[in-house]
Structure formats: C-alpha cells, structure tokens
Coordinates of C-alpha atoms and ligand atoms in Angstrom, one line a residue:
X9 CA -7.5 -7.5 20.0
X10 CA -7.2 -5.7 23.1
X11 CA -9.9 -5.3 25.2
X12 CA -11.4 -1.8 25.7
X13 CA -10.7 -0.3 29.3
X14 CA -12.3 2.8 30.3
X15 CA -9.4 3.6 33.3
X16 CA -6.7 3.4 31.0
X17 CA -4.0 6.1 30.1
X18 CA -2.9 7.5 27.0
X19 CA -2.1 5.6 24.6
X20 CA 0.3 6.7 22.0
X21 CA 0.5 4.8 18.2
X22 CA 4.6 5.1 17.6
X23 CA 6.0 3.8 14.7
X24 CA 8.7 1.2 15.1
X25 CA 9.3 -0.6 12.1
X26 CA 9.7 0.1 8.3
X27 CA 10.4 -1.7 4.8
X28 CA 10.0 -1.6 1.2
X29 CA 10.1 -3.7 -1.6
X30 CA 10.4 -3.1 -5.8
X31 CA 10.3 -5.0 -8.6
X32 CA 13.4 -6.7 -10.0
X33 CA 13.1 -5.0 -13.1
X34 CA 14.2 -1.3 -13.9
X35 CA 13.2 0.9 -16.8
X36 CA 15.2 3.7 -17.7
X37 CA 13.4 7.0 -19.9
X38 CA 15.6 5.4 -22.6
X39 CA 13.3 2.2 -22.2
X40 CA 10.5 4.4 -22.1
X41 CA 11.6 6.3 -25.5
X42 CA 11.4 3.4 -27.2
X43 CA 7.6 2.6 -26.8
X44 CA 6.2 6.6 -27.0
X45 CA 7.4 9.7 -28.4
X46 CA 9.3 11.2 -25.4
X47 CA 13.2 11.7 -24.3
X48 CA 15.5 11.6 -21.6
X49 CA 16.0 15.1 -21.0
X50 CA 12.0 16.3 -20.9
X51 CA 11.3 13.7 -18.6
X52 CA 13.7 14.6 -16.3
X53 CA 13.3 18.3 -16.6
X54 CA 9.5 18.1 -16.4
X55 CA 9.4 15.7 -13.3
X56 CA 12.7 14.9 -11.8
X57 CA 12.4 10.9 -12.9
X58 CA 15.4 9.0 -14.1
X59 CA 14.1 5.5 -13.3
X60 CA 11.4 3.1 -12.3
X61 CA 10.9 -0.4 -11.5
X62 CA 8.1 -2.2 -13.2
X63 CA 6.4 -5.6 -12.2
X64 CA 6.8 -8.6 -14.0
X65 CA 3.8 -11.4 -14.1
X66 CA 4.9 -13.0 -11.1
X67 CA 5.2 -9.9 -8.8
X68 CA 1.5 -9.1 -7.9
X69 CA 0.8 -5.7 -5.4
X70 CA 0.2 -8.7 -2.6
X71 CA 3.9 -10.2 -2.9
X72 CA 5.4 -6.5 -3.0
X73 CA 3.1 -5.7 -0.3
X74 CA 4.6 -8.6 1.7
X75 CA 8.2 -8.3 1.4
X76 CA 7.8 -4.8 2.2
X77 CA 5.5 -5.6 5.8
X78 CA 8.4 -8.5 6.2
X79 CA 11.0 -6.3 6.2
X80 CA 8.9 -3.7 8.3
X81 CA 8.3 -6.3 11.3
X82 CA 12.0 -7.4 11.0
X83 CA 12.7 -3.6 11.9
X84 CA 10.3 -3.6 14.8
X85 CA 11.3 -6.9 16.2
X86 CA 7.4 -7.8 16.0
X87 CA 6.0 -11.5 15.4
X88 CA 3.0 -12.1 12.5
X89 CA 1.5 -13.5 15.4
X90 CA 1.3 -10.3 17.4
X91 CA -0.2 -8.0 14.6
X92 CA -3.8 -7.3 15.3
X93 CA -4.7 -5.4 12.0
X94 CA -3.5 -5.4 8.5
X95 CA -4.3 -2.3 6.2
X96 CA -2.9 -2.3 2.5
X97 CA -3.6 1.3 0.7
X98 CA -3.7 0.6 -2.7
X99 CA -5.2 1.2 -5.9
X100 CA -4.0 -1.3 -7.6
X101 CA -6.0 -4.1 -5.8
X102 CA -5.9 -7.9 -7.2
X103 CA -8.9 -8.1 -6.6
X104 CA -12.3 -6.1 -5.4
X105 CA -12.1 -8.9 -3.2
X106 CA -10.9 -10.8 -1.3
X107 CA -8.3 -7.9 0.1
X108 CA -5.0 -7.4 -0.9
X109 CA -4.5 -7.1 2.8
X110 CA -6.2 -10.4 3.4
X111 CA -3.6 -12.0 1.1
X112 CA -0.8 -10.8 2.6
X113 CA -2.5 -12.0 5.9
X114 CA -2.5 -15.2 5.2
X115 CA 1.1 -15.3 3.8
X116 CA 2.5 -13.7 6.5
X117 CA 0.9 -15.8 9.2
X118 CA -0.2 -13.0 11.0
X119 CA -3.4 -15.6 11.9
X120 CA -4.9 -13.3 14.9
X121 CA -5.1 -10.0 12.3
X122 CA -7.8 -8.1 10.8
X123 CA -7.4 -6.6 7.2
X124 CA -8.7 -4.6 4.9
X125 CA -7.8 -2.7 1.8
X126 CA -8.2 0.7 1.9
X127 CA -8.9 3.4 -1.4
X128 CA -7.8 7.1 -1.4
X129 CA -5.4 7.0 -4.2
X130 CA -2.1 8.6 -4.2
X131 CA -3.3 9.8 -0.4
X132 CA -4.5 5.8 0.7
X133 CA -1.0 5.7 3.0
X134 CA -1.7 9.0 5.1
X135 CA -5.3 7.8 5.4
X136 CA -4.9 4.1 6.3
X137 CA -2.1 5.7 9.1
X138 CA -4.7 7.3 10.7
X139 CA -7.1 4.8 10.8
X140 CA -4.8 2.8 12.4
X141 CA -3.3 4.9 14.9
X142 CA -7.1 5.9 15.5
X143 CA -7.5 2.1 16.6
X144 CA -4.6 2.1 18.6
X145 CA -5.2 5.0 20.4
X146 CA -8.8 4.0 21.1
X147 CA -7.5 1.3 22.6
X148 CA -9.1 -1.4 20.4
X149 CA -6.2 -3.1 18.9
X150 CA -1.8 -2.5 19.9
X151 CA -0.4 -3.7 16.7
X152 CA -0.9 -2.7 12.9
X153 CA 1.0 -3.3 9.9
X154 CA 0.3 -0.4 7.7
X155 CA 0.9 -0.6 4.3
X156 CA 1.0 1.3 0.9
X157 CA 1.7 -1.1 -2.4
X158 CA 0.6 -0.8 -6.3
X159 CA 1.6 -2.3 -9.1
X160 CA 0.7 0.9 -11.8
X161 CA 2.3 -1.0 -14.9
X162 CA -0.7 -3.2 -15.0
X163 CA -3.4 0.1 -15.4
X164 CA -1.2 2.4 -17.4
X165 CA -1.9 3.3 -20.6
X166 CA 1.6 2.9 -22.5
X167 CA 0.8 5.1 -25.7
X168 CA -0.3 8.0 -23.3
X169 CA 3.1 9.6 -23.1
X170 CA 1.8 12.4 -20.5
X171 CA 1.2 9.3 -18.1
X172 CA 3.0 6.2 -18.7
X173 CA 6.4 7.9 -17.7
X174 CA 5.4 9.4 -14.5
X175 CA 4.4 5.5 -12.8
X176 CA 6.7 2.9 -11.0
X177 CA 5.3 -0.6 -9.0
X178 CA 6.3 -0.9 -5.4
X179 CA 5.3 -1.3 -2.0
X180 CA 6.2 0.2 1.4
X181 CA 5.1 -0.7 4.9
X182 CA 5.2 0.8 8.5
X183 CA 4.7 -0.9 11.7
X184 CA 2.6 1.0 14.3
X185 CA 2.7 0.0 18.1
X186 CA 0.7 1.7 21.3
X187 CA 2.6 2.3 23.9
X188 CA 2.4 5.1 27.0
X189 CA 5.1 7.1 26.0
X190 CA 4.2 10.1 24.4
X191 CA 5.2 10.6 20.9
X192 CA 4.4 8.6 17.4
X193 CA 1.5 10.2 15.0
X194 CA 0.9 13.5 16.9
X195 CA -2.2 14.9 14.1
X196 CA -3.4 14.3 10.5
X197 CA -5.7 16.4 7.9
X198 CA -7.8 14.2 5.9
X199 CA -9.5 16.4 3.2
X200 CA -11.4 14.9 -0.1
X201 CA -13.2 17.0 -2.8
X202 CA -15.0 14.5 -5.4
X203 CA -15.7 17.2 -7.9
X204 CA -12.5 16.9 -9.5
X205 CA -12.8 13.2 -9.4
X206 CA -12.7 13.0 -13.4
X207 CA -9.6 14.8 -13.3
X208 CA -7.6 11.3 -12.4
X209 CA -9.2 7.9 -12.6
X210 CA -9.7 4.6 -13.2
X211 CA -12.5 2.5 -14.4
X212 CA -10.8 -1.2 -14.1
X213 CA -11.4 -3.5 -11.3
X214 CA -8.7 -5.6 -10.0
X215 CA -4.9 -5.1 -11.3
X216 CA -5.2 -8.8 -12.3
X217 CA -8.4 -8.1 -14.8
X218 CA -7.3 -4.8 -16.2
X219 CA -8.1 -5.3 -20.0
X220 CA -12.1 -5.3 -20.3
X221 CA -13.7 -2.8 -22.9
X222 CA -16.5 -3.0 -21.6
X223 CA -14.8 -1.2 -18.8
X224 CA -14.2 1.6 -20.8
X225 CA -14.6 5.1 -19.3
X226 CA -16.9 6.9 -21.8
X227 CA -16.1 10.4 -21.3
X228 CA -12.5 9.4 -21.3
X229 CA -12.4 6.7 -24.2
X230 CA -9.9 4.1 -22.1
X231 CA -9.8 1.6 -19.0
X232 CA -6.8 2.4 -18.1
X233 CA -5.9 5.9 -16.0
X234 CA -6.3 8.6 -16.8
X235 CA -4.9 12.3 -15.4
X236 CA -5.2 15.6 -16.4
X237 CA -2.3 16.6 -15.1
X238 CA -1.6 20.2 -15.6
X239 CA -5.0 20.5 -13.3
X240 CA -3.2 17.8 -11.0
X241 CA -0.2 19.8 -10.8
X242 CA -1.8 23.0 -9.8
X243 CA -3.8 20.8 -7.0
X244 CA -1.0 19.3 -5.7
X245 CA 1.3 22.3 -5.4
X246 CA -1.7 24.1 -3.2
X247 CA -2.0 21.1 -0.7
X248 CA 0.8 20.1 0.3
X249 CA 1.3 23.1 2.0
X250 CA -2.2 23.9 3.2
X251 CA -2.4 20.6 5.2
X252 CA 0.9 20.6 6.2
X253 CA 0.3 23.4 7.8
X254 CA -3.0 22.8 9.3
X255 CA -1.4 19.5 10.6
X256 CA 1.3 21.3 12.3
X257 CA -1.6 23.8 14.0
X258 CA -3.2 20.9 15.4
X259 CA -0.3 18.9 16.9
X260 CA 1.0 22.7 18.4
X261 CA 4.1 23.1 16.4
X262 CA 5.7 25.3 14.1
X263 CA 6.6 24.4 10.6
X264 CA 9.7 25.3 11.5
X265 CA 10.2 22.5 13.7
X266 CA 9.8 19.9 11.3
X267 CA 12.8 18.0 10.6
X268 CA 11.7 16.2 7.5
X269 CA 8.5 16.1 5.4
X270 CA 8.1 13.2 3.4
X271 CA 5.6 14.3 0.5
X272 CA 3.3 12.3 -2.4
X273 CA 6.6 11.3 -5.0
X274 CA 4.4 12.9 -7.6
X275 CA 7.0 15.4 -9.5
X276 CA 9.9 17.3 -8.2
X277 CA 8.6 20.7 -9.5
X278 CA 5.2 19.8 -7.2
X279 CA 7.7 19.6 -4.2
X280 CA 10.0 22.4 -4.8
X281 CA 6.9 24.5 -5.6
X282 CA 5.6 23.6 -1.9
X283 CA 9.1 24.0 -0.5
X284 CA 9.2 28.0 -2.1
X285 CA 5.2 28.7 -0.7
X286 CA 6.3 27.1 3.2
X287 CA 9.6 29.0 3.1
X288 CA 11.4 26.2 3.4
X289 CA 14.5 24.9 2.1
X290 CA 14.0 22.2 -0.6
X291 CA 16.0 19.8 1.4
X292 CA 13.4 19.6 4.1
X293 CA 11.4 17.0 1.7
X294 CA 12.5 13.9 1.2
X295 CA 13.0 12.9 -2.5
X296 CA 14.1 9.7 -4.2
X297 CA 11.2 9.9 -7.0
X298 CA 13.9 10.1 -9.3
X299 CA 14.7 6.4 -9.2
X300 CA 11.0 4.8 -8.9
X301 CA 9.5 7.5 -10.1
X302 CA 5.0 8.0 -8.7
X303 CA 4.4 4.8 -7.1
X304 CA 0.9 6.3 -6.0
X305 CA 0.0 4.6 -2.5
X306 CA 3.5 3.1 -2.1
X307 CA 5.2 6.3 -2.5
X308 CA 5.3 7.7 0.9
X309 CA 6.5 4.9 2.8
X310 CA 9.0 3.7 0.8
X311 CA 10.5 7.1 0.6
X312 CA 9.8 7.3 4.8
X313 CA 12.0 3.6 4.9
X314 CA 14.7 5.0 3.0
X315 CA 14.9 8.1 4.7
X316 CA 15.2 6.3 8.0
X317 CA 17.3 3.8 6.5
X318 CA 19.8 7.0 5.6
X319 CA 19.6 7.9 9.6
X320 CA 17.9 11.4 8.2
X321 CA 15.6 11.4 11.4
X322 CA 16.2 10.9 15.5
X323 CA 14.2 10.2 18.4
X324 CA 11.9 13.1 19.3
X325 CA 12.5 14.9 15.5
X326 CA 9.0 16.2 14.1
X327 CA 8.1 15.2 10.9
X328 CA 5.4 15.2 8.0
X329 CA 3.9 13.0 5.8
X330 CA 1.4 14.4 3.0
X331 CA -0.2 12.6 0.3
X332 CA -2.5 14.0 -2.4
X333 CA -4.4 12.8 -5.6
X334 CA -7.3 10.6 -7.2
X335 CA -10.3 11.8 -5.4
X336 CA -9.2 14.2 -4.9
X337 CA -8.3 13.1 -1.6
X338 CA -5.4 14.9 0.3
X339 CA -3.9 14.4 3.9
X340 CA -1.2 15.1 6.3
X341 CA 0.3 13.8 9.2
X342 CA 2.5 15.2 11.5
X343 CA 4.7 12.1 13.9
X344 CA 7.4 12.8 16.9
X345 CA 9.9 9.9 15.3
X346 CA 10.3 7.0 17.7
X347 CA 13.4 6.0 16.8
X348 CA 15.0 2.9 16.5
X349 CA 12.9 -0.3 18.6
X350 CA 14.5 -1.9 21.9
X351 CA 17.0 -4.5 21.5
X352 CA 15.8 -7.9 19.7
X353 CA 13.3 -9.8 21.5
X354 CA 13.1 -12.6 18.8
X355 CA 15.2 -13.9 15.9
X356 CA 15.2 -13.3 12.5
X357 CA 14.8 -17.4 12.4
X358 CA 11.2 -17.7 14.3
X359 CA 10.2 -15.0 12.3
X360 CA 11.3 -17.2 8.7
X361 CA 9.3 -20.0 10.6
X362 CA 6.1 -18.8 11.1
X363 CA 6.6 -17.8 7.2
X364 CA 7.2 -21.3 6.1
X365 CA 4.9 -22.7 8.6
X366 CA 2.0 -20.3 6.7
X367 CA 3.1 -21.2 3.2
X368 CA 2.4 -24.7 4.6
X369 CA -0.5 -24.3 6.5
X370 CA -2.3 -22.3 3.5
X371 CA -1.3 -25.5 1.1
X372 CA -2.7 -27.9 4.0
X373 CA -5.9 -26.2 4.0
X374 CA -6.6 -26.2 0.2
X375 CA -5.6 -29.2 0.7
X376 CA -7.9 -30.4 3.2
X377 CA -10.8 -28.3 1.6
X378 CA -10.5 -30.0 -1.7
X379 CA -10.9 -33.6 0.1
X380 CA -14.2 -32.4 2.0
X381 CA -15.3 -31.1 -1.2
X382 CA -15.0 -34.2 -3.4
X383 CA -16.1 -36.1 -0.1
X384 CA -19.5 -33.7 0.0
X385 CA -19.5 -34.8 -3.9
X386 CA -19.3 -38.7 -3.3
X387 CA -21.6 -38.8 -0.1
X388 CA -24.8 -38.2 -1.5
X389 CA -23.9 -41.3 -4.4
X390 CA -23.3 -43.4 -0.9
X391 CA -26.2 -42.7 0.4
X392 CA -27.9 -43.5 -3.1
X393 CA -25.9 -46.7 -2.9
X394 CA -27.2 -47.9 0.8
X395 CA -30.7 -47.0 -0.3
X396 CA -30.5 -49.4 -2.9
X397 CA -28.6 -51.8 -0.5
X398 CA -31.6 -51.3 1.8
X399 CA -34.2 -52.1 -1.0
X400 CA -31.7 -55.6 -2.4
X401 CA -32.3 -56.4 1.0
X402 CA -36.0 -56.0 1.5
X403 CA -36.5 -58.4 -1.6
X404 CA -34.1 -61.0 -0.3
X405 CA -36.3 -60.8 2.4
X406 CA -39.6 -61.0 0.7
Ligands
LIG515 O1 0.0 10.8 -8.2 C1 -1.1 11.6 -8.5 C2 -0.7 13.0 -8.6 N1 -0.1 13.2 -9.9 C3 0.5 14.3 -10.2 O2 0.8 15.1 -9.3 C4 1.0 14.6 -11.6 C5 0.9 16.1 -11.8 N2 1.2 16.5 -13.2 C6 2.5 16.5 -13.7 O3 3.4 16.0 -13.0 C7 2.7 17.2 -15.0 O4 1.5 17.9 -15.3 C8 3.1 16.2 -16.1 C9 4.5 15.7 -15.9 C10 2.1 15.1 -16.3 C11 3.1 17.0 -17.4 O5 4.0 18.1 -17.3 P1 3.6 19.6 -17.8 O6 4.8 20.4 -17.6 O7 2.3 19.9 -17.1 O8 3.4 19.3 -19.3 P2 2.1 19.6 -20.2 O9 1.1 18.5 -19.9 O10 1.7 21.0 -20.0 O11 2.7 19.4 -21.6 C12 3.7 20.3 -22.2 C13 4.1 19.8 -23.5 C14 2.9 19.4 -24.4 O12 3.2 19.7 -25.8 P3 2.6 21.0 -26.5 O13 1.2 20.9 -26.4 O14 3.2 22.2 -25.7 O15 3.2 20.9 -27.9 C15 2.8 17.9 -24.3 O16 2.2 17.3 -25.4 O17 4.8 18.6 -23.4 C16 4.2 17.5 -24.2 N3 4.4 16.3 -23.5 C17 5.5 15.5 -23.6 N4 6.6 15.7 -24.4 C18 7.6 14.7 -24.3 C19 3.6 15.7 -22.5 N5 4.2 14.6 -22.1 C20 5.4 14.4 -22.8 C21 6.4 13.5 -22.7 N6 7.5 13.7 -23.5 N7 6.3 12.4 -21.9

C-alpha cells in the first residue's frame, strides 16, 4: 500500500482493465419450461430473457470470480503482484468466511493484496467501485481489482416460477488504477432504504450450504430467495433515474452527455421504463440480459466488459453505471472512460506464471502446514518418551 502523503496532487481512480466469465452450461426458457409452468414467449415478453448460463458443481462464485479478474488484469496489463486490494460484491458468498475475495487472492497470487467481500445485493458492484476508487483517491492504496460474481442457481428456488427464470451465474471484474490524469469515476449515489428489506431476500449462508431448514425464513416459508417482484419492479423503474441523475449533478454534467449507461440487467421493461422517464433513447443503456439473464452483483460489469469489448465507448466519453435491489440498496456512478491501457508492459506468459506459481505455492503450504501439525501431534509423545528415557536412566543409575 502506498503510503499516505499530505503534498500530493489529485489523484484520479481510472479504469483500465475489464473481464467476465460464465458458466459452460446454458439454459434456454425451453430448459426452464420443462421444470415449472412457464413458456418461451411470457418470459421473453415479461423480461426480455432468452438465455442464461447456470453453474455446474465444479464452478464456485470464487472460480468465476477469478477468470473474470484474470481476464480484467490481462486488459490492464497489471501483475497479481501489483494489486493492493481485492473486493468481490457478491451475494452468493462460499462462505461467511473466509471471503470470496480472499479466495480469489490466493489463486491469483495477488500476495501484497487486501480483500474483502462486500454485500449490497444487486447494487454490491456500484458500491464496492466506490469504495475502491475512495481508497485510491485517498491515496491509500494505487491498484484494485473490483469485482462482482454470483452463482444464483445455488439459492433459487426452482418451483417458484416468478423467480427461478429471471437468474443466471457469472462474474465480471474491473481493474481500477490512480493516476494524475483527470478522468475515471467522476461521482456515485449510494442510497439504501431497509424497510423494504423483506421485499427480496435471503436467509441461507454460504452458496456452498444453501439447503438448511432450519434456515428457513418464517414469514416467507423458504431458504432460498425470495422477491416480490411487482413491488421490485416499481422500485427499480424509479431509481434508476433518480440517481442517475443526481450522479450526473454532482460530477457537473448533463444527462445528455452520457454516452452509455450501463444499468442493473434486472428486466428490459425496468430499463426501457427508465429510458422513457430520462428522455432518452433506449439505446443509451446497455443491454445483453437477454442472453444471461439477472446475474445480480455480476450484472453490471459483465455487461460494462462487453460493451467495451464492442468499442461502444472512447476516451473522454461520460458514462453511468446504476445498480439497484436487495436492501433496498441503490447507486450510481458516473466515469469519464479511460480508454484503452498503454502499450504492454508485461507478457501474457509472466502473468500464467505467477498463476501456476500460486496454484503451487498454495499446495506447498497445506502441505507444509499439515507436516507441522502432525509434528505438533508427535512432539509432546517425544517428550513423554525422553521423560521416561530420563527416569530408565536414573534407575540404571541407582
Ligand atoms: O435483481 C433484483 C431486482 N429484481 C428485479 O428488478 C425484478 C423485478 N420484477 C420483475 O422483473 C417482474 O415483476 C417479474 C418478471 C418478476 C414478474 O413480471 P410481472 O409482469 O410483474 O408479472 P406478475 O408478477 O404481475 O404476474 C403476472 C401473471 C401472474 O398470473 P395471474 O395472477 O395474472 O394469473 C403470474 O402468476 O404472470 C404469472 N407468472 C408467470 N406466468 C408464466 C409469473 N411468473 C410467470 C412465469 N411464467 N414465469
């Protein structure tokens, strides 16, 4: 971490590197008509989704999280070694602890990081941003890897037809780096308002542990989530706006002068709702809900990489980022895009080593901890043994 300097100049937290990661597996509506009563056609009409991708045992929210941050410091040309903090949004943890972030820590080899895991729901991106562009700016830390991922499958409730449809598993990242030039996050909203927080929740602990009755939610008769999503809907559609705006206000620009607003994938009738109260033309969001469908946390970055991955934004464009849900939490972000990082500094190949080398180091250490362990085991039976010794040899010496 850097160390704080009370002379220095602005420092500005730019984003230079993005990624994203799903599941192998997709699942059509069709797939989904075959387990609850629904169709095809009412899915699409009532939320714009065709497709999602769904986790199989094997991919865990860490491993999605990590081939997402991978890809994300390939873009930005930035070593493991160089990240200073590590934030996974997510609420579909493995476990309460250690962190998600922690995990993906270690696997990454990112050995002189922080991380934490960090819980607003459908908003935990947009949040865990801020937080780390506030430590950037502050001048505590340079380098973040920011990062929204969730496997949903694992805490849906597949006979509730008004919410097993909506959900996909993924994982998105962003890499965030202070530098003097102005530009990167320019402004964010954070707003929460916990009395609707039994209007969409969830009463399980870690996605890995997600079948406990005696997690049950009483007022709501399951474990798994839970929405009441007509309520949802009409909360979503009056935020994005509001903190859109208010975002814009605070970084001094019009609305107008967004490029690109990336919003919460929750359902296209949410977005083109916003779109009609903003006066803007639909094609102002970014959408690709339609092929992995609400993947909560994970939504916003993966639809941020793929809508820098189709060139839709350039150097100096203003755009927004706006989450809302479980909390209710909601938030918005407005960033001056930083465009595409300097030429390559390293190789793709130093960055594959320090992979392998932290895939080896973290077997090494178990390794070496399981040795000390059964050595801590056998060394008080020694000592038993040279007390005996000790006493043999007193009698041979009476
Ligand atoms: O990420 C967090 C934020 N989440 C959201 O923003 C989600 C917000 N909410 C929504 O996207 C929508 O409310 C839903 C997609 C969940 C539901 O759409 P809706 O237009 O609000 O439908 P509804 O709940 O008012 O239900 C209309 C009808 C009902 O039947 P009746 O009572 O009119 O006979 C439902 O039983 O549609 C029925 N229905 C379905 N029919 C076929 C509900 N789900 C389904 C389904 N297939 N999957």
């Amino acid at each position: 971490m850097a160390a704080p300097n009370a002379t220095r100049p602005n420092i500005y937290a730019h984003i230079v590197g993005w990624g994203m990661a799903v599941p192998e597996r997709c699942m059509t509506n069709d797939d989904i008509a075959a387990i609850v009563e629904t169709s095809d056609e009412w899915i699409r009409a009532r939320t714009g989704i065709h497709t999602r991708y769904i986790a199989n045992e094997r991919e865990t929210t860490a491993l999605l999280g990590l081939r997402a941050a991978r890809e994300a410091l390939e873009v930005a040309d930035i070593l493991p070694i160089e990240v200073d903090l590590i934030i996974c949004a997510t609420s579909t943890p493995e476990h309460i602890f250690p962190s998600t972030a922690s995990i993906i820590q270690d696997m990454l080899g990112a050995s002189k990081a922080g991380a934490f895991d960090l819980s607003a729901a459908c908003s935990g991106f947009v949040y865990a941003l801020q937080t780390a562009a506030q430590m950037i700016r502050s001048g505590a830390i340079q380098t973040a890897i920011v990062i929204g991922a969730e496997t949903m499958s694992r805490i849906l409730d597949w006979q509730d037809r008004s919410t097993c449809i909506l959900f996909g598993d993924g994982a998105g990242a962003v890499v965030l780096h202070g530098r003097a030039d102005a530009g990167g996050l320019m402004s964010a909203v954070l707003r929460s308002d916990g009395s609707g927080r039994d209007l969409l929740d969830l009463p399980s602990v870690g996605s890995l542990d997600v079948n406990r009755p005696d997690l049950i939610n009483r007022e709501h008769q399951t474990y798994k989530l839970y929405m009441e999503g007509g309520e949802v809907f009409k909360f979503g559609t009056r935020v994005i706006g509001e903190s859109v705006r208010q975002a814009c206000d605070i970084a001094g620009i019009s609305i107008t002068d967004l490029k690109l607003i990336v919003p919460h994938q929750a359902n296209e009738r949410i977005i083109h709702a916003a779109a009609r109260a903003l006066k803007l033309e639909p094609d102002v969001f970014m959408l690709n809900l339609d092929k992995y469908g609400n993947t909560s946390a994970a939504s916003i970055p993966i639809a941020l990489c793929e809508a820098a991955q189709q060139e839709r934004l350039q150097q100096g464009d203003y755009m927004a980022m706006v989450g809302f849900g479980g909390g209710l939490a909601w938030g918005a972000v407005v960033v001056q895009w930083s465009g595409v990082p300097e030429p390559k500094r390293f190789g793709t190949q130093r960055r594959q080593f320090i992979y392998l080398t932290a895939a080896g180091r973290q077997r090494i250490r178990t390794f070496l901890r399981r040795i000390s362990e059964t050595f801590n085991r056998i060394r008080p039976q020694r000592g038993r043994l040279q007390r005996l010794r000790r006493n043999i040899d007193k009698i041979d010496d009476e």
